[in-house]
Amino acid sequence: MKIKYFINLVLLVLLFGACQKEEDDSNNSTSPNNIVANSPLANLIARTSQNPTAVDDVLDNSSLIKMQLPVTVTVNGNIITVATSADYQLVQDAKDAYSNDNDIVYCVYPITIQFKNYTTQVINTYNQLYDAIQACGIDDGFDEIDCIAINYPISMNIYDSNNQVANTITIQSNSQLFNFIATLSNGIIAAIVYPISVTNSNGQNVVINSNTELETFIDNSIDACGGGGSSTSTFSSIITSGTWQVSYFYDHHDETSYYNGYNFTFINNGTINVMKNTVNSNGSWLTYVDNAQNKMDLSFADNDLGHLHDDWQIVEYTTTIIHLKHISGGNGDTHYLYFTKN
């Protein structure tokens, strides 16, 4: 096994060296089994391994933190002790009992809150709670993917191009994996040693042999875990509201900057108005279901938008962010297109 790890490390170094020769790919490492900071797969792994902080939104109205149980709260005059996750329903029932009350959850302090990275903080007042939530930053609306699991231990080959150092580490838990992904930075390349075992939303173990398989597995689990969007009609009402910009585009490497300055307005009749500076152009869009997947076809008259012209899978969306991806029928490459509302 040590020989296998050594060979993998050597290959990782060689792959990185090859990538350095590619002008556009020098900061991204295009080897299909590499994981780099802020890539779509890195973000999916983080959401799968994070401390599940959205499960108690009925208590704290925030997907960024979770209250450590037990806690005692007051809702519309009802004193409720929340000892287990099953008791969240008691709080929801108290909120739903009447339509003319304030539904505010008042905590009995002190409480302990947990963050996505598994750290904790003791909170003594509402103001401290508010400040702690604000310090977490902006909630992008995409919650944890917690109905699936990565089975540990797993091994990671790591190459630090800044110091020319290769290493292999063993990861034993969700908290260790989440914090490893969170600390990935430019110049650090990681590669999972496959195969690994994961557990799907039905409790069945599945063997994963590559990044592509892992990404597809997580993507396909989003709806089962309560995330994403399952209705193309809801999607259509969201995308036709306001204007949008490309916040991420990946085709072999990050090409987001190519689309800076473009604003897209999706119109109910299936047309798209594209504005850059004072120049207008047109396009078209269509949503449909293909093999149980929600899809969106995009086409544009502007040749500079030719790479966006494709049939995209609607992976997930909120009212302000849309995640699309396309798997090439030729070589199986995965392209990503994210729109963010202006």
mmCIF file of C-alpha atoms in Angstrom:
data_model
loop_
_atom_site.group_PDB
_atom_site.id
_atom_site.type_symbol
_atom_site.label_atom_id
_atom_site.label_comp_id
_atom_site.label_asym_id
_atom_site.label_seq_id
_atom_site.Cartn_x
_atom_site.Cartn_y
_atom_site.Cartn_z
ATOM 1 C CA MET A 1 0.000 0.000 0.000
ATOM 2 C CA LYS A 2 2.894 2.370 0.772
ATOM 3 C CA ILE A 3 4.269 1.737 -2.743
ATOM 4 C CA LYS A 4 0.855 2.663 -4.190
ATOM 5 C CA TYR A 5 0.796 5.916 -2.193
ATOM 6 C CA PHE A 6 4.344 6.752 -3.298
ATOM 7 C CA ILE A 7 3.465 6.195 -6.954
ATOM 8 C CA ASN A 8 0.364 8.365 -6.543
ATOM 9 C CA LEU A 9 2.428 11.133 -5.012
ATOM 10 C CA VAL A 10 4.947 11.012 -7.845
ATOM 11 C CA LEU A 11 2.141 11.140 -10.385
ATOM 12 C CA LEU A 12 0.619 14.090 -8.545
ATOM 13 C CA VAL A 13 3.911 16.004 -8.740
ATOM 14 C CA LEU A 14 4.318 15.174 -12.428
ATOM 15 C CA LEU A 15 0.751 16.209 -13.172
ATOM 16 C CA PHE A 16 1.272 19.505 -11.453
ATOM 17 C CA GLY A 17 4.460 20.111 -13.409
ATOM 18 C CA ALA A 18 2.591 19.457 -16.628
ATOM 19 C CA CYS A 19 -0.125 21.849 -15.584
ATOM 20 C CA GLN A 20 2.428 24.579 -14.958
ATOM 21 C CA LYS A 21 3.260 24.431 -18.663
ATOM 22 C CA GLU A 22 -0.325 25.319 -19.539
ATOM 23 C CA GLU A 23 -0.639 29.098 -19.385
ATOM 24 C CA ASP A 24 -4.332 29.172 -18.457
ATOM 25 C CA ASP A 25 -4.209 26.225 -16.057
ATOM 26 C CA SER A 26 -1.233 27.139 -13.894
ATOM 27 C CA ASN A 27 -3.354 28.011 -10.874
ATOM 28 C CA ASN A 28 -6.053 25.374 -11.281
ATOM 29 C CA SER A 29 -4.417 21.979 -11.921
ATOM 30 C CA THR A 30 -6.638 20.280 -14.443
ATOM 31 C CA SER A 31 -5.903 16.653 -13.566
ATOM 32 C CA PRO A 32 -9.352 15.053 -13.184
ATOM 33 C CA ASN A 33 -8.617 13.648 -9.721
ATOM 34 C CA ASN A 34 -7.147 16.803 -8.180
ATOM 35 C CA ILE A 35 -9.082 18.968 -5.734
ATOM 36 C CA VAL A 36 -8.240 22.661 -5.509
ATOM 37 C CA ALA A 37 -9.550 25.466 -3.319
ATOM 38 C CA ASN A 38 -13.030 26.816 -4.097
ATOM 39 C CA SER A 39 -13.654 24.333 -6.907
ATOM 40 C CA PRO A 40 -17.195 22.916 -7.260
ATOM 41 C CA LEU A 41 -16.123 19.518 -5.917
ATOM 42 C CA ALA A 42 -14.292 21.078 -2.965
ATOM 43 C CA ASN A 43 -17.462 22.978 -2.056
ATOM 44 C CA LEU A 44 -19.619 19.843 -2.388
ATOM 45 C CA ILE A 45 -17.245 17.878 -0.145
ATOM 46 C CA ALA A 46 -17.321 20.708 2.400
ATOM 47 C CA ARG A 47 -21.132 20.712 2.459
ATOM 48 C CA THR A 48 -21.160 16.930 2.895
ATOM 49 C CA SER A 49 -18.648 16.944 5.756
ATOM 50 C CA GLN A 50 -19.619 20.150 7.578
ATOM 51 C CA ASN A 51 -21.326 20.296 10.939
ATOM 52 C CA PRO A 52 -25.034 20.305 9.926
ATOM 53 C CA THR A 53 -26.085 23.800 10.964
ATOM 54 C CA ALA A 54 -29.357 24.160 9.046
ATOM 55 C CA VAL A 55 -31.181 21.402 10.909
ATOM 56 C CA ASP A 56 -32.296 23.733 13.718
ATOM 57 C CA ASP A 57 -33.264 26.824 11.702
ATOM 58 C CA VAL A 58 -36.630 26.741 13.487
ATOM 59 C CA LEU A 59 -34.678 27.733 16.632
ATOM 60 C CA ASP A 60 -32.103 30.262 15.454
ATOM 61 C CA ASN A 61 -33.359 31.255 11.974
ATOM 62 C CA SER A 62 -29.812 30.838 10.672
ATOM 63 C CA SER A 63 -28.178 28.138 8.566
ATOM 64 C CA LEU A 64 -24.759 29.325 9.703
ATOM 65 C CA ILE A 65 -24.874 28.091 13.314
ATOM 66 C CA LYS A 66 -26.530 25.359 15.356
ATOM 67 C CA MET A 67 -27.584 25.448 19.009
ATOM 68 C CA GLN A 68 -26.083 22.709 21.137
ATOM 69 C CA LEU A 69 -28.817 20.669 22.813
ATOM 70 C CA PRO A 70 -30.440 20.709 25.256
ATOM 71 C CA VAL A 71 -31.752 24.274 25.177
ATOM 72 C CA THR A 72 -34.833 25.846 26.689
ATOM 73 C CA VAL A 73 -36.804 28.352 24.639
ATOM 74 C CA THR A 74 -40.031 30.312 24.897
ATOM 75 C CA VAL A 75 -42.295 30.557 21.853
ATOM 76 C CA ASN A 76 -45.579 32.479 22.041
ATOM 77 C CA GLY A 77 -45.718 31.948 25.788
ATOM 78 C CA ASN A 78 -44.855 28.229 25.618
ATOM 79 C CA ILE A 79 -41.746 27.083 27.491
ATOM 80 C CA ILE A 80 -40.157 24.252 25.513
ATOM 81 C CA THR A 81 -37.115 22.164 26.356
ATOM 82 C CA VAL A 82 -35.458 20.978 23.174
ATOM 83 C CA ALA A 83 -33.492 17.899 24.200
ATOM 84 C CA THR A 84 -33.226 16.070 20.868
ATOM 85 C CA SER A 85 -33.675 16.917 17.203
ATOM 86 C CA ALA A 86 -37.176 15.423 17.374
ATOM 87 C CA ASP A 87 -38.152 18.316 19.654
ATOM 88 C CA TYR A 88 -37.641 20.841 16.852
ATOM 89 C CA GLN A 89 -41.174 19.912 15.803
ATOM 90 C CA LEU A 90 -42.487 21.108 19.179
ATOM 91 C CA VAL A 91 -41.106 24.562 18.416
ATOM 92 C CA GLN A 92 -42.577 24.503 14.923
ATOM 93 C CA ASP A 93 -45.966 23.442 16.311
ATOM 94 C CA ALA A 94 -45.902 26.359 18.763
ATOM 95 C CA LYS A 95 -45.148 28.724 15.893
ATOM 96 C CA ASP A 96 -47.960 27.290 13.783
ATOM 97 C CA ALA A 97 -50.601 27.273 16.533
ATOM 98 C CA TYR A 98 -51.854 30.792 15.799
ATOM 99 C CA SER A 99 -51.583 33.145 12.840
ATOM 100 C CA ASN A 100 -51.607 36.394 14.807
ATOM 101 C CA ASP A 101 -48.595 35.894 17.111
ATOM 102 C CA ASN A 102 -44.963 36.917 16.658
ATOM 103 C CA ASP A 103 -43.379 33.418 16.437
ATOM 104 C CA ILE A 104 -40.135 34.744 17.962
ATOM 105 C CA VAL A 105 -37.962 32.132 19.711
ATOM 106 C CA TYR A 106 -36.538 33.449 22.989
ATOM 107 C CA CYS A 107 -33.620 31.450 24.426
ATOM 108 C CA VAL A 108 -32.849 30.851 28.068
ATOM 109 C CA TYR A 109 -29.182 31.847 28.293
ATOM 110 C CA PRO A 110 -26.428 30.795 28.469
ATOM 111 C CA ILE A 111 -26.427 28.571 25.392
ATOM 112 C CA THR A 112 -23.636 27.001 23.364
ATOM 113 C CA ILE A 113 -23.621 27.336 19.597
ATOM 114 C CA GLN A 114 -21.727 25.251 17.061
ATOM 115 C CA PHE A 115 -20.272 26.428 13.762
ATOM 116 C CA LYS A 116 -19.825 24.650 10.434
ATOM 117 C CA ASN A 117 -16.203 23.874 11.319
ATOM 118 C CA TYR A 118 -17.304 22.123 14.553
ATOM 119 C CA THR A 119 -15.972 24.818 16.898
ATOM 120 C CA THR A 120 -18.243 26.100 19.669
ATOM 121 C CA GLN A 121 -18.942 29.358 21.491
ATOM 122 C CA VAL A 122 -20.796 30.081 24.720
ATOM 123 C CA ILE A 123 -23.452 32.771 24.254
ATOM 124 C CA ASN A 124 -24.847 34.736 27.193
ATOM 125 C CA THR A 125 -27.127 37.293 25.527
ATOM 126 C CA TYR A 126 -29.162 37.817 22.358
ATOM 127 C CA ASN A 127 -26.714 40.503 21.225
ATOM 128 C CA GLN A 128 -23.842 37.999 21.446
ATOM 129 C CA LEU A 129 -25.881 35.524 19.395
ATOM 130 C CA TYR A 130 -26.632 38.146 16.751
ATOM 131 C CA ASP A 131 -22.959 39.176 16.560
ATOM 132 C CA ALA A 132 -21.825 35.555 16.253
ATOM 133 C CA ILE A 133 -24.187 34.928 13.342
ATOM 134 C CA GLN A 134 -23.144 38.151 11.593
ATOM 135 C CA ALA A 135 -19.483 37.211 11.977
ATOM 136 C CA CYS A 136 -20.129 34.042 9.948
ATOM 137 C CA GLY A 137 -20.603 36.110 6.801
ATOM 138 C CA ILE A 138 -23.302 35.903 4.163
ATOM 139 C CA ASP A 139 -25.476 32.795 3.926
ATOM 140 C CA ASP A 140 -25.504 31.675 0.278
ATOM 141 C CA GLY A 141 -28.663 29.628 0.826
ATOM 142 C CA PHE A 142 -27.076 26.247 0.056
ATOM 143 C CA ASP A 143 -27.237 24.074 3.153
ATOM 144 C CA GLU A 144 -25.403 20.967 4.263
ATOM 145 C CA ILE A 145 -25.853 17.730 2.326
ATOM 146 C CA ASP A 146 -26.352 15.559 5.371
ATOM 147 C CA CYS A 147 -28.326 12.480 4.270
ATOM 148 C CA ILE A 148 -25.221 10.880 2.770
ATOM 149 C CA ALA A 149 -21.869 10.053 4.335
ATOM 150 C CA ILE A 150 -18.237 9.530 3.427
ATOM 151 C CA ASN A 151 -16.928 6.429 5.183
ATOM 152 C CA TYR A 152 -13.603 6.899 6.942
ATOM 153 C CA PRO A 153 -10.695 6.624 6.959
ATOM 154 C CA ILE A 154 -9.728 8.031 3.573
ATOM 155 C CA SER A 155 -6.277 9.020 2.361
ATOM 156 C CA MET A 156 -5.258 12.231 0.610
ATOM 157 C CA ASN A 157 -2.155 12.838 -1.481
ATOM 158 C CA ILE A 158 -1.047 16.456 -1.107
ATOM 159 C CA TYR A 159 1.428 18.479 -3.118
ATOM 160 C CA ASP A 160 2.568 21.926 -1.960
ATOM 161 C CA SER A 161 3.962 23.644 -5.050
ATOM 162 C CA ASN A 162 5.150 26.621 -3.008
ATOM 163 C CA ASN A 163 7.586 24.466 -1.044
ATOM 164 C CA GLN A 164 7.900 21.522 -3.481
ATOM 165 C CA VAL A 165 6.714 19.100 -0.798
ATOM 166 C CA ALA A 166 4.580 15.966 -1.321
ATOM 167 C CA ASN A 167 2.818 14.140 1.497
ATOM 168 C CA THR A 168 0.026 11.687 2.266
ATOM 169 C CA ILE A 169 -2.406 12.199 5.119
ATOM 170 C CA THR A 170 -5.170 10.044 6.566
ATOM 171 C CA ILE A 171 -8.503 11.682 7.321
ATOM 172 C CA GLN A 172 -10.600 10.065 10.028
ATOM 173 C CA SER A 173 -13.716 12.226 10.392
ATOM 174 C CA ASN A 174 -16.065 14.798 8.904
ATOM 175 C CA SER A 175 -14.573 17.568 11.023
ATOM 176 C CA GLN A 176 -11.053 16.757 9.831
ATOM 177 C CA LEU A 177 -12.141 16.635 6.174
ATOM 178 C CA PHE A 178 -14.166 19.863 6.382
ATOM 179 C CA ASN A 179 -11.316 21.790 7.974
ATOM 180 C CA PHE A 180 -8.806 20.355 5.499
ATOM 181 C CA ILE A 181 -10.941 21.538 2.566
ATOM 182 C CA ALA A 182 -11.472 24.916 4.266
ATOM 183 C CA THR A 183 -7.714 25.501 4.509
ATOM 184 C CA LEU A 184 -6.881 24.581 0.909
ATOM 185 C CA SER A 185 -5.107 27.491 -0.752
ATOM 186 C CA ASN A 186 -3.504 28.372 -4.070
ATOM 187 C CA GLY A 187 -0.489 26.203 -4.709
ATOM 188 C CA ILE A 188 -1.867 23.283 -2.681
ATOM 189 C CA ILE A 189 -3.159 20.336 -4.694
ATOM 190 C CA ALA A 190 -4.970 17.441 -3.041
ATOM 191 C CA ALA A 191 -6.041 14.121 -4.520
ATOM 192 C CA ILE A 192 -8.221 11.519 -2.847
ATOM 193 C CA VAL A 193 -6.767 8.013 -2.925
ATOM 194 C CA TYR A 194 -9.497 5.962 -4.588
ATOM 195 C CA PRO A 195 -11.471 3.792 -4.221
ATOM 196 C CA ILE A 196 -13.430 5.094 -1.244
ATOM 197 C CA SER A 197 -16.746 4.037 0.279
ATOM 198 C CA VAL A 198 -19.754 6.317 0.751
ATOM 199 C CA THR A 199 -23.255 5.752 2.108
ATOM 200 C CA ASN A 200 -26.200 6.969 0.047
ATOM 201 C CA SER A 201 -29.500 8.453 1.244
ATOM 202 C CA ASN A 202 -31.000 4.947 1.430
ATOM 203 C CA GLY A 203 -28.291 3.711 3.798
ATOM 204 C CA GLN A 204 -26.519 1.656 1.140
ATOM 205 C CA ASN A 205 -22.735 1.641 0.780
ATOM 206 C CA VAL A 206 -21.396 2.632 -2.640
ATOM 207 C CA VAL A 207 -17.823 2.389 -3.954
ATOM 208 C CA ILE A 208 -16.489 5.584 -5.577
ATOM 209 C CA ASN A 209 -13.501 5.368 -7.933
ATOM 210 C CA SER A 210 -12.907 8.945 -9.139
ATOM 211 C CA ASN A 211 -13.646 12.626 -8.615
ATOM 212 C CA THR A 212 -16.245 12.454 -11.372
ATOM 213 C CA GLU A 213 -18.097 9.638 -9.620
ATOM 214 C CA LEU A 214 -17.891 11.431 -6.263
ATOM 215 C CA GLU A 215 -19.180 14.712 -7.666
ATOM 216 C CA THR A 216 -22.043 12.977 -9.483
ATOM 217 C CA PHE A 217 -22.941 11.038 -6.325
ATOM 218 C CA ILE A 218 -23.123 14.213 -4.216
ATOM 219 C CA ASP A 219 -24.929 16.228 -6.901
ATOM 220 C CA ASN A 220 -27.543 13.513 -7.296
ATOM 221 C CA SER A 221 -28.095 13.439 -3.514
ATOM 222 C CA ILE A 222 -28.883 17.128 -3.108
ATOM 223 C CA ASP A 223 -32.628 16.778 -3.694
ATOM 224 C CA ALA A 224 -32.857 13.715 -1.429
ATOM 225 C CA CYS A 225 -31.157 15.683 1.337
ATOM 226 C CA GLY A 226 -33.674 18.504 1.048
ATOM 227 C CA GLY A 227 -31.605 20.951 -0.983
ATOM 228 C CA GLY A 228 -31.658 22.141 -4.547
ATOM 229 C CA GLY A 229 -34.776 22.811 -6.545
ATOM 230 C CA SER A 230 -37.053 20.213 -8.055
ATOM 231 C CA SER A 231 -39.556 22.313 -9.971
ATOM 232 C CA THR A 232 -38.746 23.876 -13.333
ATOM 233 C CA SER A 233 -41.781 26.134 -12.927
ATOM 234 C CA THR A 234 -40.352 27.553 -9.695
ATOM 235 C CA PHE A 235 -36.994 27.900 -11.404
ATOM 236 C CA SER A 236 -38.572 29.812 -14.291
ATOM 237 C CA SER A 237 -40.267 32.282 -11.950
ATOM 238 C CA ILE A 238 -36.946 32.903 -10.189
ATOM 239 C CA ILE A 239 -34.779 33.350 -13.262
ATOM 240 C CA THR A 240 -37.242 35.762 -14.905
ATOM 241 C CA SER A 241 -37.056 38.036 -11.866
ATOM 242 C CA GLY A 242 -34.357 40.724 -12.076
ATOM 243 C CA THR A 243 -31.027 40.588 -13.875
ATOM 244 C CA TRP A 244 -28.183 38.100 -13.476
ATOM 245 C CA GLN A 245 -24.417 37.926 -13.873
ATOM 246 C CA VAL A 246 -22.038 35.003 -14.364
ATOM 247 C CA SER A 247 -20.417 34.456 -10.973
ATOM 248 C CA TYR A 248 -18.543 31.278 -11.948
ATOM 249 C CA PHE A 249 -17.719 29.568 -15.233
ATOM 250 C CA TYR A 250 -15.400 26.581 -15.501
ATOM 251 C CA ASP A 251 -14.408 24.883 -18.759
ATOM 252 C CA HIS A 252 -11.101 23.036 -18.174
ATOM 253 C CA HIS A 253 -10.120 26.046 -16.042
ATOM 254 C CA ASP A 254 -11.745 29.068 -14.398
ATOM 255 C CA GLU A 255 -12.958 31.427 -17.139
ATOM 256 C CA THR A 256 -15.255 33.556 -14.981
ATOM 257 C CA SER A 257 -13.385 36.771 -15.759
ATOM 258 C CA TYR A 258 -14.274 36.428 -19.449
ATOM 259 C CA TYR A 259 -17.879 37.275 -18.576
ATOM 260 C CA ASN A 260 -17.287 40.279 -16.338
ATOM 261 C CA GLY A 261 -19.629 43.127 -17.219
ATOM 262 C CA TYR A 262 -22.329 40.983 -18.837
ATOM 263 C CA ASN A 263 -25.874 41.285 -17.456
ATOM 264 C CA PHE A 264 -28.532 38.759 -18.431
ATOM 265 C CA THR A 265 -32.291 39.334 -18.333
ATOM 266 C CA PHE A 266 -34.348 36.175 -18.860
ATOM 267 C CA ILE A 267 -37.797 36.949 -20.266
ATOM 268 C CA ASN A 268 -40.933 34.812 -19.931
ATOM 269 C CA ASN A 269 -41.229 34.324 -23.694
ATOM 270 C CA GLY A 270 -37.963 32.361 -23.769
ATOM 271 C CA THR A 271 -35.688 35.159 -24.930
ATOM 272 C CA ILE A 272 -32.640 36.612 -23.176
ATOM 273 C CA ASN A 273 -31.521 40.221 -23.259
ATOM 274 C CA VAL A 274 -27.763 40.533 -22.806
ATOM 275 C CA MET A 275 -26.185 43.873 -21.964
ATOM 276 C CA LYS A 276 -22.483 44.704 -21.706
ATOM 277 C CA ASN A 277 -21.688 48.375 -21.269
ATOM 278 C CA THR A 278 -23.994 49.942 -23.867
ATOM 279 C CA VAL A 279 -24.068 46.976 -26.277
ATOM 280 C CA ASN A 280 -27.181 44.794 -26.466
ATOM 281 C CA SER A 281 -27.458 41.267 -27.833
ATOM 282 C CA ASN A 282 -30.025 38.491 -27.655
ATOM 283 C CA GLY A 283 -30.310 34.870 -26.736
ATOM 284 C CA SER A 284 -32.865 32.208 -25.916
ATOM 285 C CA TRP A 285 -33.557 29.842 -23.022
ATOM 286 C CA LEU A 286 -35.731 26.800 -22.449
ATOM 287 C CA THR A 287 -36.312 24.519 -19.462
ATOM 288 C CA TYR A 288 -37.407 20.901 -19.665
ATOM 289 C CA VAL A 289 -36.993 17.504 -18.004
ATOM 290 C CA ASP A 290 -34.674 14.912 -19.551
ATOM 291 C CA ASN A 291 -34.116 11.499 -17.934
ATOM 292 C CA ALA A 292 -35.501 12.833 -14.622
ATOM 293 C CA GLN A 293 -33.066 15.759 -14.700
ATOM 294 C CA ASN A 294 -34.163 19.385 -14.885
ATOM 295 C CA LYS A 295 -32.378 20.954 -17.838
ATOM 296 C CA MET A 296 -31.922 24.420 -19.284
ATOM 297 C CA ASP A 297 -30.910 25.109 -22.883
ATOM 298 C CA LEU A 298 -29.041 28.358 -23.535
ATOM 299 C CA SER A 299 -28.114 29.914 -26.878
ATOM 300 C CA PHE A 300 -26.688 33.331 -27.712
ATOM 301 C CA ALA A 301 -26.216 35.457 -30.822
ATOM 302 C CA ASP A 302 -22.980 36.945 -29.437
ATOM 303 C CA ASN A 303 -20.065 34.704 -30.439
ATOM 304 C CA ASP A 304 -18.223 35.745 -27.268
ATOM 305 C CA LEU A 305 -20.883 33.844 -25.304
ATOM 306 C CA GLY A 306 -20.471 30.701 -27.378
ATOM 307 C CA HIS A 307 -19.158 28.620 -24.459
ATOM 308 C CA LEU A 308 -22.395 29.262 -22.565
ATOM 309 C CA HIS A 309 -24.385 27.855 -25.495
ATOM 310 C CA ASP A 310 -25.279 24.357 -24.225
ATOM 311 C CA ASP A 311 -27.825 22.139 -22.498
ATOM 312 C CA TRP A 312 -27.231 22.616 -18.768
ATOM 313 C CA GLN A 313 -28.376 20.488 -15.858
ATOM 314 C CA ILE A 314 -30.087 22.578 -13.168
ATOM 315 C CA VAL A 315 -28.233 21.285 -10.105
ATOM 316 C CA GLU A 316 -29.677 23.587 -7.440
ATOM 317 C CA TYR A 317 -30.781 27.142 -6.925
ATOM 318 C CA THR A 318 -32.019 29.754 -4.494
ATOM 319 C CA THR A 319 -33.773 33.024 -5.240
ATOM 320 C CA THR A 320 -30.394 34.671 -5.851
ATOM 321 C CA ILE A 321 -27.965 31.936 -7.002
ATOM 322 C CA ILE A 322 -28.292 29.285 -9.726
ATOM 323 C CA HIS A 323 -25.898 26.353 -10.179
ATOM 324 C CA LEU A 324 -25.764 24.673 -13.599
ATOM 325 C CA LYS A 325 -23.440 22.011 -14.965
ATOM 326 C CA HIS A 326 -22.896 20.249 -18.276
ATOM 327 C CA ILE A 327 -21.147 16.922 -18.862
ATOM 328 C CA SER A 328 -19.595 16.754 -22.308
ATOM 329 C CA GLY A 329 -20.823 13.886 -24.447
ATOM 330 C CA GLY A 330 -17.440 13.605 -26.111
ATOM 331 C CA ASN A 331 -14.840 13.284 -23.365
ATOM 332 C CA GLY A 332 -16.958 13.430 -20.209
ATOM 333 C CA ASP A 333 -15.528 16.778 -19.044
ATOM 334 C CA THR A 334 -17.719 18.668 -16.599
ATOM 335 C CA HIS A 335 -18.385 22.375 -17.157
ATOM 336 C CA TYR A 336 -19.935 24.667 -14.557
ATOM 337 C CA LEU A 337 -22.008 27.813 -14.925
ATOM 338 C CA TYR A 338 -23.232 29.799 -11.918
ATOM 339 C CA PHE A 339 -25.520 32.816 -12.162
ATOM 340 C CA THR A 340 -25.910 35.296 -9.297
ATOM 341 C CA LYS A 341 -28.693 37.861 -9.150
ATOM 342 C CA ASN A 342 -27.607 41.508 -9.353
#
